[in-house]
Short mmCIF file of C-alpha atoms in Angstrom, two decimals:
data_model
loop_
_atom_site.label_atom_id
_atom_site.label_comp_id
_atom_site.label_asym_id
_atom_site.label_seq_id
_atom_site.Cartn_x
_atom_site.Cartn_y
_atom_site.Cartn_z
CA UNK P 21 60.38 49.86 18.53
CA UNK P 22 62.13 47.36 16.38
CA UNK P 23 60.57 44.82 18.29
CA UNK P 24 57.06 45.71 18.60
CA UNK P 25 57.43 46.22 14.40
CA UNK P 26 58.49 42.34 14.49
CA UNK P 27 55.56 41.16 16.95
CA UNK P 28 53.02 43.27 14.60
CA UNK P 29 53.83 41.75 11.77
CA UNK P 30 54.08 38.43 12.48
CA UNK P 31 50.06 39.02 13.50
CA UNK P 32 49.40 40.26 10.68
CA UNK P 33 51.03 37.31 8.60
CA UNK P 34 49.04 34.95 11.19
CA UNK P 35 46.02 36.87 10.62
CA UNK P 36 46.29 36.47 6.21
CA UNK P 37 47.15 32.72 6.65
CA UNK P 38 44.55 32.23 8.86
CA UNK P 39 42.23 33.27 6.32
CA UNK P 40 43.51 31.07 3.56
CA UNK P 41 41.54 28.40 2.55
CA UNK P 42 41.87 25.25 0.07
CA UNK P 43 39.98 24.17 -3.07
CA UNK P 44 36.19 22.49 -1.90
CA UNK P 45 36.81 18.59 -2.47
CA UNK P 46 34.18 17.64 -5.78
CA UNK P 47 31.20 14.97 -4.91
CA UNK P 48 31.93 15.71 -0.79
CA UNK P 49 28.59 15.00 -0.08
CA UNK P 50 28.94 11.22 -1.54
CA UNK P 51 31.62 10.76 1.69
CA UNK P 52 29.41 12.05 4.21
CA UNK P 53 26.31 11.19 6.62
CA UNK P 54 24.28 12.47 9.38
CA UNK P 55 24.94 12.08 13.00
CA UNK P 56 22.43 9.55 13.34
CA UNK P 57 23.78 7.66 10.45
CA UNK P 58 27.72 7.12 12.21
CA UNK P 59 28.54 3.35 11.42
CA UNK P 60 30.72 2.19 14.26
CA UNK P 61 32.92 -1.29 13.22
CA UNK P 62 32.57 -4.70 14.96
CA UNK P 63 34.15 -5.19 17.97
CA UNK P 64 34.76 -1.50 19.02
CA UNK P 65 33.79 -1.50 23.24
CA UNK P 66 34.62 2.49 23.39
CA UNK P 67 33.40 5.19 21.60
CA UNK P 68 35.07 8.34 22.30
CA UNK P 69 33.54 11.64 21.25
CA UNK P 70 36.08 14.60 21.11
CA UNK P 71 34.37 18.69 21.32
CA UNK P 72 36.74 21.17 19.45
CA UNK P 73 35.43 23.62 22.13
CA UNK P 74 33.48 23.52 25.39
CA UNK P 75 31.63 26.68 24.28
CA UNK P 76 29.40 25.76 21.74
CA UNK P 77 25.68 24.61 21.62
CA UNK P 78 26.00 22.65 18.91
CA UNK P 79 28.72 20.15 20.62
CA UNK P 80 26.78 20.36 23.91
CA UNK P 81 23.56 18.87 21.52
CA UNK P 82 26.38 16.33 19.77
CA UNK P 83 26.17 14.66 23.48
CA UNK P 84 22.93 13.77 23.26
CA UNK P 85 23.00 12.82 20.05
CA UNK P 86 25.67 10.83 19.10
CA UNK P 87 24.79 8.99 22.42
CA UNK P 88 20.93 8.26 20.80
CA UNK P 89 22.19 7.29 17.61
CA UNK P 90 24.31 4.44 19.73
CA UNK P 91 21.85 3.51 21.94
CA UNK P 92 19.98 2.52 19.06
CA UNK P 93 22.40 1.37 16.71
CA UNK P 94 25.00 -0.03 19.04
CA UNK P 95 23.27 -1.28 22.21
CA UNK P 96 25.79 1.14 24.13
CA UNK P 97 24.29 1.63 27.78
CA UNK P 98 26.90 3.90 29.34
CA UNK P 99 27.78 7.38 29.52
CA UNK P 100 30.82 8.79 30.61
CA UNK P 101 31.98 12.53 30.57
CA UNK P 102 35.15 14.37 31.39
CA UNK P 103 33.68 15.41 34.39
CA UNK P 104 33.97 14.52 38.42
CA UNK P 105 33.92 10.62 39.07
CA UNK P 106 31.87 11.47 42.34
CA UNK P 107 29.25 14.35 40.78
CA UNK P 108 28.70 11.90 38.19
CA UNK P 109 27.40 9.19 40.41
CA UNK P 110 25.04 11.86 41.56
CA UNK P 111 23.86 12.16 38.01
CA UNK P 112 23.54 8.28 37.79
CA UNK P 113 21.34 8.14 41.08
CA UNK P 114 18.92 10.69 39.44
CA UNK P 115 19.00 9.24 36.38
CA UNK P 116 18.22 6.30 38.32
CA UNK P 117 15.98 7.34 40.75
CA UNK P 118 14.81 10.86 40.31
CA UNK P 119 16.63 12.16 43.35
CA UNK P 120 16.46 15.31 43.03
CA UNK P 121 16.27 17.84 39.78
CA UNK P 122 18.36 17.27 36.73
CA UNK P 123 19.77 20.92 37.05
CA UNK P 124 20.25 19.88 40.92
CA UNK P 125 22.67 16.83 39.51
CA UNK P 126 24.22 18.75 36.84
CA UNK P 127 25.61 21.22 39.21
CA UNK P 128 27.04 18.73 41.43
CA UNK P 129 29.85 17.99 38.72
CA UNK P 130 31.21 21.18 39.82
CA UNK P 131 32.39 22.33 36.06
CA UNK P 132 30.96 25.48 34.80
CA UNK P 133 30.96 24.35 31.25
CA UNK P 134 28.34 22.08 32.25
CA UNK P 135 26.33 24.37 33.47
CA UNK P 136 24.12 24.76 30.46
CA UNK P 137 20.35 24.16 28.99
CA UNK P 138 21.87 21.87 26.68
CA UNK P 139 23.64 19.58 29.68
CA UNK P 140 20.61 19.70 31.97
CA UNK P 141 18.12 18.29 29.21
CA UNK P 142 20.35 15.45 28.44
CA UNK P 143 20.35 14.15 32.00
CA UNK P 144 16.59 15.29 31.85
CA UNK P 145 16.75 12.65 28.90
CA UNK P 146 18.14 9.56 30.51
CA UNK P 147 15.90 10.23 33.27
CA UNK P 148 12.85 10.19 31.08
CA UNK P 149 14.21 7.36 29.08
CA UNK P 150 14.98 5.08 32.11
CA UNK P 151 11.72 5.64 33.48
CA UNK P 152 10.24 3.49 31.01
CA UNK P 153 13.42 1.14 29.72
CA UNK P 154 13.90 -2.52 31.22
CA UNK P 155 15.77 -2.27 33.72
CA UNK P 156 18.65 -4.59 30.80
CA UNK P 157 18.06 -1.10 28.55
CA UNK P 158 18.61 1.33 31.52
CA UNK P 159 21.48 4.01 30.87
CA UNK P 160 24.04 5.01 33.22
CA UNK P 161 26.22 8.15 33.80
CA UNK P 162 29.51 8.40 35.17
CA UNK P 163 32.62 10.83 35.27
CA UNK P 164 35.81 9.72 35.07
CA UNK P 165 37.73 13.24 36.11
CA UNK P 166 39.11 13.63 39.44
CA UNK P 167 39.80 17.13 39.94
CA UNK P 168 36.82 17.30 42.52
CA UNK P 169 36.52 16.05 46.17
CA UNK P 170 33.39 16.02 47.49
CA UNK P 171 31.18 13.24 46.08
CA UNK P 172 33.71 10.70 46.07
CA UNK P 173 34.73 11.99 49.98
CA UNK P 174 30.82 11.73 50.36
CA UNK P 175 31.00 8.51 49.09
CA UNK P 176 33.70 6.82 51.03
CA UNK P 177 32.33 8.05 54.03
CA UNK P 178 28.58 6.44 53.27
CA UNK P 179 30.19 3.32 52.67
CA UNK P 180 31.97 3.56 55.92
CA UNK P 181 28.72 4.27 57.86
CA UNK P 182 27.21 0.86 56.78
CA UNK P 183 29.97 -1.66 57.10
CA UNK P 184 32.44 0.76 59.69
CA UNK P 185 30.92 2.88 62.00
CA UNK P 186 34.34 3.46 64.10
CA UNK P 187 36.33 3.67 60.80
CA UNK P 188 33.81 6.31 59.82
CA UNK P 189 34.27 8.60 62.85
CA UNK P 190 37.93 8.04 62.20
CA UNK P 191 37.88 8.82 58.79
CA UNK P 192 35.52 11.59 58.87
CA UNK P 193 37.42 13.48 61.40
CA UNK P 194 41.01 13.43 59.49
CA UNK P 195 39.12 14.09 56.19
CA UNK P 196 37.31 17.42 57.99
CA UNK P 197 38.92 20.31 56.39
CA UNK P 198 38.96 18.14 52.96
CA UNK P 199 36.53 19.97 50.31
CA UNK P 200 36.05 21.41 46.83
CA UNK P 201 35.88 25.21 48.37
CA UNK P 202 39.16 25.17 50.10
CA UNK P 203 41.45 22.13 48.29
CA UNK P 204 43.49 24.89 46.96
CA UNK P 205 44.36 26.34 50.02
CA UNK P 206 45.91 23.25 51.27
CA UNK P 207 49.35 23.51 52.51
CA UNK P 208 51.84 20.26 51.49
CA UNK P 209 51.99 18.93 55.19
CA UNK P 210 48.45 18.72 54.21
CA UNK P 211 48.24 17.20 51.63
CA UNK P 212 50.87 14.43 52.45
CA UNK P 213 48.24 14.08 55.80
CA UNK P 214 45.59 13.38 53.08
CA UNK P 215 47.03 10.83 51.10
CA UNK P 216 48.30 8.97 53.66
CA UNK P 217 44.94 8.57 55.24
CA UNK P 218 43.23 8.14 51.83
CA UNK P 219 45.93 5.43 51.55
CA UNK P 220 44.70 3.83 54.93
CA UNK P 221 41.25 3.54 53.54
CA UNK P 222 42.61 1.98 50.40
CA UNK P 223 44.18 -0.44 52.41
CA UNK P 224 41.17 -1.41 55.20
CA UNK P 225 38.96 -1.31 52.11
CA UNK P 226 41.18 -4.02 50.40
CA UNK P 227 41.98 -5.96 53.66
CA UNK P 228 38.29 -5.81 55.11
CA UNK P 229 36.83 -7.19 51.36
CA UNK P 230 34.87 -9.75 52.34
CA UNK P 231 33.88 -8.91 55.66
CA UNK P 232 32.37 -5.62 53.75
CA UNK P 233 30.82 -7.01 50.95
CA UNK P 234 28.67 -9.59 52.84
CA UNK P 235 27.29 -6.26 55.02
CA UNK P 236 26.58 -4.60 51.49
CA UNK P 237 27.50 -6.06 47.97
CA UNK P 238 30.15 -6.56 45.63
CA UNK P 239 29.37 -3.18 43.47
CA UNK P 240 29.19 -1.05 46.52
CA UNK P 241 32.42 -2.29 47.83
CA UNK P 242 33.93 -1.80 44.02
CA UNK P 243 32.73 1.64 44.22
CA UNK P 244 33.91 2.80 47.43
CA UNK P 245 37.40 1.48 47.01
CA UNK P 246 37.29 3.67 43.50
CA UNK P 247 36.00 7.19 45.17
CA UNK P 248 38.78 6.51 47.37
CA UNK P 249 41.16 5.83 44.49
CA UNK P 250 39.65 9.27 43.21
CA UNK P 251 40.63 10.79 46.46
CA UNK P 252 44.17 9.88 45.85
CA UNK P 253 44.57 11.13 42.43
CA UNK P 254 43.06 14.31 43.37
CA UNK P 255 45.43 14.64 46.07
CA UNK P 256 48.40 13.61 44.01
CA UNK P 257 47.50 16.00 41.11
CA UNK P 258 48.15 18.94 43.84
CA UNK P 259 51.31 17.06 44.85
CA UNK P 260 52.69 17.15 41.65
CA UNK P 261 51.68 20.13 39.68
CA UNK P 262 54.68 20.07 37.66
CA UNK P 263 53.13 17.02 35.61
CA UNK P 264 49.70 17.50 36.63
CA UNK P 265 48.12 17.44 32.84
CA UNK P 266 50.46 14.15 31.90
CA UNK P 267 49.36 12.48 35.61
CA UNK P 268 45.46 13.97 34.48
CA UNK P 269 45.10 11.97 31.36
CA UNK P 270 46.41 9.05 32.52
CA UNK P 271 44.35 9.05 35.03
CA UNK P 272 41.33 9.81 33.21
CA UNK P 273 42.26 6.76 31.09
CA UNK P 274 42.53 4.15 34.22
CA UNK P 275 39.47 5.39 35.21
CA UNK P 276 37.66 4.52 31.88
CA UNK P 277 38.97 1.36 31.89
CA UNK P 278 37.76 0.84 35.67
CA UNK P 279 34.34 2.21 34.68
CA UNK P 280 34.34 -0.58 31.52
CA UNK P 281 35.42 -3.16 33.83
CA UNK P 282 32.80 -2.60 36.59
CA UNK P 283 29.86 -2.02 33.66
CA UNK P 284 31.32 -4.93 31.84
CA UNK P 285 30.43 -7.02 34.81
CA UNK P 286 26.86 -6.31 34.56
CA UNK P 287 26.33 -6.74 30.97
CA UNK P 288 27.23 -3.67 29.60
CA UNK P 289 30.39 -4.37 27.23
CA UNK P 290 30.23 -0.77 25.68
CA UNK P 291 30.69 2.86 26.55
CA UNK P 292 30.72 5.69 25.21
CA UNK P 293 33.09 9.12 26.13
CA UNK P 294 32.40 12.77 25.74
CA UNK P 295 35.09 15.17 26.45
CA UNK P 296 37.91 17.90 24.98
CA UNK P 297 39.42 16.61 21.43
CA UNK P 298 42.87 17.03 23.38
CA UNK P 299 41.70 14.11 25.35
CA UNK P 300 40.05 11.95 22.52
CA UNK P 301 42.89 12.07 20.02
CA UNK P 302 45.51 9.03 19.47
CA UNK P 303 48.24 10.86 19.14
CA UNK P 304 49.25 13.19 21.70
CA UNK P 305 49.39 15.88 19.05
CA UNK P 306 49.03 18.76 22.12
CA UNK P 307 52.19 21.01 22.12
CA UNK P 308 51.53 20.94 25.85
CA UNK P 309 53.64 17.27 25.34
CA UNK P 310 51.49 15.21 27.37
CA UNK P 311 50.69 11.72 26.26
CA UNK P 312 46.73 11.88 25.76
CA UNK P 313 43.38 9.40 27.36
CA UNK P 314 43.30 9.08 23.82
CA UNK P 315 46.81 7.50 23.51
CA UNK P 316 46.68 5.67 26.42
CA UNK P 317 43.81 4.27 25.14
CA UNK P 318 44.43 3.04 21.65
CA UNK P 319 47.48 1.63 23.13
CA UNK P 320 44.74 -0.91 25.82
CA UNK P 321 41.93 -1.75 23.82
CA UNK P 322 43.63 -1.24 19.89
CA UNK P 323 40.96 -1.27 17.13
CA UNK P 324 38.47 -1.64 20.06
CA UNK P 325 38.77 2.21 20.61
CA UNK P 326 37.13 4.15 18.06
CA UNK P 327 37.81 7.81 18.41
CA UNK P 328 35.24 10.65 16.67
CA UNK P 329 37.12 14.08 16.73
CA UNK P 330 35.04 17.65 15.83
CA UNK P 331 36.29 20.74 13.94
CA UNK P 332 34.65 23.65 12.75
CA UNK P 333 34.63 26.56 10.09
CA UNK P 334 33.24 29.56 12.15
CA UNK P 335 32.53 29.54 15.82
CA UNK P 336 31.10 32.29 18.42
CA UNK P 337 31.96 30.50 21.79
CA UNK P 338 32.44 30.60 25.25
CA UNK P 339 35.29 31.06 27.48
CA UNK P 340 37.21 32.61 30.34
CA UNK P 341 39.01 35.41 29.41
CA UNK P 342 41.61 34.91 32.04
CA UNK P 343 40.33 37.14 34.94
CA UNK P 344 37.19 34.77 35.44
CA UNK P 345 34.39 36.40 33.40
CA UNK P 346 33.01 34.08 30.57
CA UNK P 347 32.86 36.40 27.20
CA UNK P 348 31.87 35.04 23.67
CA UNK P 349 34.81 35.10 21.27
CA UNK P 350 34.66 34.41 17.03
CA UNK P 351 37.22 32.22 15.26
CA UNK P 352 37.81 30.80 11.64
CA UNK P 353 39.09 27.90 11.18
CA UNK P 354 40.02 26.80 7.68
CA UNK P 355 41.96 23.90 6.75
CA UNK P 356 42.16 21.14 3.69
CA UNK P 357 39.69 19.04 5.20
CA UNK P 358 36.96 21.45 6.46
CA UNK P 359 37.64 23.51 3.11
CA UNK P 360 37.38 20.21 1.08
CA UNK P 361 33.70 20.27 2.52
CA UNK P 362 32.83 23.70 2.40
CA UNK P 363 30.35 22.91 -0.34
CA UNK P 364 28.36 20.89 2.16
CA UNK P 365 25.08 22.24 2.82
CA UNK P 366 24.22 20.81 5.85
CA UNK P 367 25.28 22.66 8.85
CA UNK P 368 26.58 19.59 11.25
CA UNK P 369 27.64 15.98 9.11
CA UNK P 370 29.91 13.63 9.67
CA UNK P 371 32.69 12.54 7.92
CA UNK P 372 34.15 8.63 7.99
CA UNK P 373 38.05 8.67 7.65
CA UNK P 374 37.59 4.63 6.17
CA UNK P 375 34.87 6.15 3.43
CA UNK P 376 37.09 8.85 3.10
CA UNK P 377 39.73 7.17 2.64
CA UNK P 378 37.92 6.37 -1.40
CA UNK P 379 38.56 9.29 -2.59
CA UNK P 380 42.26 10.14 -3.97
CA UNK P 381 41.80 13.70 -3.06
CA UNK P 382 40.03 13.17 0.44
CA UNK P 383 43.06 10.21 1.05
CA UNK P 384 46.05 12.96 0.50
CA UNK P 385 44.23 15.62 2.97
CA UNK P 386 43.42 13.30 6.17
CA UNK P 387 46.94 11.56 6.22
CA UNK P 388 48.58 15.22 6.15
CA UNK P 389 48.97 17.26 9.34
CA UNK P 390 45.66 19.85 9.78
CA UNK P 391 45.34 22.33 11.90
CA UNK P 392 42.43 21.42 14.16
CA UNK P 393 40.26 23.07 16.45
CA UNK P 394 41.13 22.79 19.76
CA UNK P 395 40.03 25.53 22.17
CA UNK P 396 39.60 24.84 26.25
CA UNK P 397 37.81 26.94 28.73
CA UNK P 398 40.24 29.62 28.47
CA UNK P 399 40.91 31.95 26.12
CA UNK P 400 42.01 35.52 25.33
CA UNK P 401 41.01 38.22 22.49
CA UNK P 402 44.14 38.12 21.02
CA UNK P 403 44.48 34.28 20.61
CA UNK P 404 42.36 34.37 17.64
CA UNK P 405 45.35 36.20 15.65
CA UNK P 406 47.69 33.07 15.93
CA UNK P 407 46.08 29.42 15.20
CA UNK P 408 48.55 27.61 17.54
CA UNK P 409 46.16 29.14 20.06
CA UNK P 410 43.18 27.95 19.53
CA UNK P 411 44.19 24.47 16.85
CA UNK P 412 46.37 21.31 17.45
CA UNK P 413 48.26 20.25 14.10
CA UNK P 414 47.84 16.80 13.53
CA UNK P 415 47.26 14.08 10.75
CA UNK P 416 43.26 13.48 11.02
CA UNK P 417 43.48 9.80 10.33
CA UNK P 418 46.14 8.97 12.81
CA UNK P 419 44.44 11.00 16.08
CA UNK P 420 40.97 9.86 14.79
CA UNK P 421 38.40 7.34 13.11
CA UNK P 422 36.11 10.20 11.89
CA UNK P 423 35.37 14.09 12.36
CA UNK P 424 31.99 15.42 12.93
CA UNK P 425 32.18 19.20 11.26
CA UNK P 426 30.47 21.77 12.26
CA UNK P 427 30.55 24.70 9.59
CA UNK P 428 29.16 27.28 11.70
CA UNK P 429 28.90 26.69 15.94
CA UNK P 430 26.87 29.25 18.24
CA UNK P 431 27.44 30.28 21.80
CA UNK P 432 26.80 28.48 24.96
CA UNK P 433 25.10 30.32 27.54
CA UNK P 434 26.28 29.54 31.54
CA UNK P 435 24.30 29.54 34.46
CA UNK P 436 26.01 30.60 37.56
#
């Protein structure tokens, strides 16, 4: 009894801090601009975008965006998403060449999340746009997650039926059982039978380099060698679980930095990234303990990786509850620097940390640790009671370059 007293009120402490808030900065709106209006510095080759949730329209729509605004302002050509490496080159060949519906490619990422109006007119967009671009202004969309098997499986094997056929038949047969639907039910023996053949391919792929690349071309070759590298960090993430979300985001990093090299190669010296704030962020600030894509990095490219976090005030979004189902959940988030625009009128704005940085008042808040949104696909009615559930504490200016706020963030609707 004594112990359910405890639990109850340490809830209800959680739930009056939670709705604290701090003083409303004065002249906020001098330290602000619109999306469109983001000023990214000289030299900077990636531009990461962080989402506070995957649940919310409005961060779906800050995709699209953002992603305008530096087309236009920044000549930046590529698109990458924390999303499957092969499902994304599906998006790239419609994009490309209209194979295919956009809601077709979409779904071939394989994440729920993405399943939404707001994803499937975005790739709608870059189709539409590279219909009528130079083929120098085309865009391009890649993932650089590997939790998927598939496309890049799919995309090995292609390869292989050009330059290989009896390395094809070989392959194909001891990658049979290898899919999406049942990767989970792989045993170990499995699984060590997997990478060891995904390692063979890696191998004939590297040996076999020239011979393959005069039957196709240097890009193709590039890009089978890296679905099979995909292959093998899907098949290491089962083979490790225990550090599966430190092995993730360092993957997801080397595979940025392959996706810059390969689009650096063709002209294209910038790119820009879309995924969870846990993965845009500098500083590893996740009490999960895993050093963040964010991290790794700032620690390769330095002032050449610009990272733009989000935050909100209120949000209705979407989840899993834990059994499955998606529900819509409500959450507050108030902390010195969303409270120190509160005064804002505009519903979405974004907010430079250098600009900031002016103001004495603005200066004290973004080099102090904030609580700040931080919610995955995953989440529970009870969470909202206790902030470590749903924010990351960390100092704004240290994880990021700039936060786009939104004050009030609606609902995402999946179709399954």
């Amino acid at each position: 009894m004594e112990r359910n007293f405890i639990v109850v009120m340490v809830i209800l402490l959680a739930v009056l801090l939670t709705g604290c808030s701090s003083k409303a900065a004065d002249n906020a709106e001098s330290f602000i601009s619109t999306v469109e209006a983001i000023n990214i510095p000289d030299g900077v080759k990636v531009i990461g975008l962080g989402e506070a949730t995957h649940g919310n329209v409005e961060f779906q729509e800050l995709k699209k965006d953002v992603f305008e605004s530096l087309i236009k302002q920044e000549n930046v050509r590529v698109f990458v998403i924390e999303g499957d490496f092969g499902g994304g080159q599906q998006i790239n060949d419609f994009i490309l060449n209209g194979t295919g519906t956009a809601e077709e490619a979409v779904n071939t990422l394989d994440y729920a999340i993405y399943k939404t109006e707001q994803m499937v007119n975005l790739v709608q967009w870059m189709h539409d746009y590279n219909a009528i671009a130079n083929e120098e202004e085309k865009l391009y969309f890649y993932g650089n997650d590997m939790q998927r098997y598939d496309y890049s499986k799919k995309g090995v094997l292609d390869f292989y039926q050009t330059v290989n056929e009896n390395a094809f038949k070989n392959y194909e047969s001891k990658l049979e059982h290898v899919s999406n639907e049942n990767m989970r039910e792989l045993t170990t023996d499995q699984l060590n039978d997997i990478n060891q053949t995904v390692e063979e391919i890696i191998q004939d792929l590297q040996s076999n380099e020239a011979a393959y690349i005069e039957k196709t071309n240097k890009e193709a070759h590039s890009l089978a060698l890296q679905y099979a590298q995909i292959m093998r960090q899907r098949t290491q993430l089962f083979l490790n679980e225990k550090d599966y979300m430190q092995l993730r985001d360092e993957y997801l990093a080397q595979n940025l930095q392959w996706i810059m090299e390969f689009e650096t190669a063709r002209g294209n010296e910038k790119v820009f990234f879309n995924g969870h704030n846990g993965h845009v962020e500098k500083t590893s600030a996740s009490l999960a303990g895993y050093k963040s894509m964010g991290h790794y990095l700032d620690e390769q490219y330095g002032e050449a990786y610009f990272a733009i976090g989000t935050d909100f005030t209120k949000s209705k979004f979407q989840s899993k509850n834990g059994s499955g189902e998606r529900k819509d959940y409500k959450v507050k988030n108030n902390n010195d620097l969303t409270d120190a625009f509160s005064k804002v009128e505009s519903n979405i704005f974004y907010v430079d940390f250098e600009k900031a940085g002016e103001s004495e008042v603005l200066k004290d808040i973004i080099s102090k640790k904030q609580k700040m949104a931080n919610i995955g696909d995953d989440f529970r009615y009870w969470y909202k009671f206790l902030k470590m559930f749903y924010t990351i504490e960390m100092v704004p200016n240290e994880a990021y370059d700039g936060v786009i706020i939104v004050k009030e963030a609606t609902p995402t609707s999946v179709n399954e």
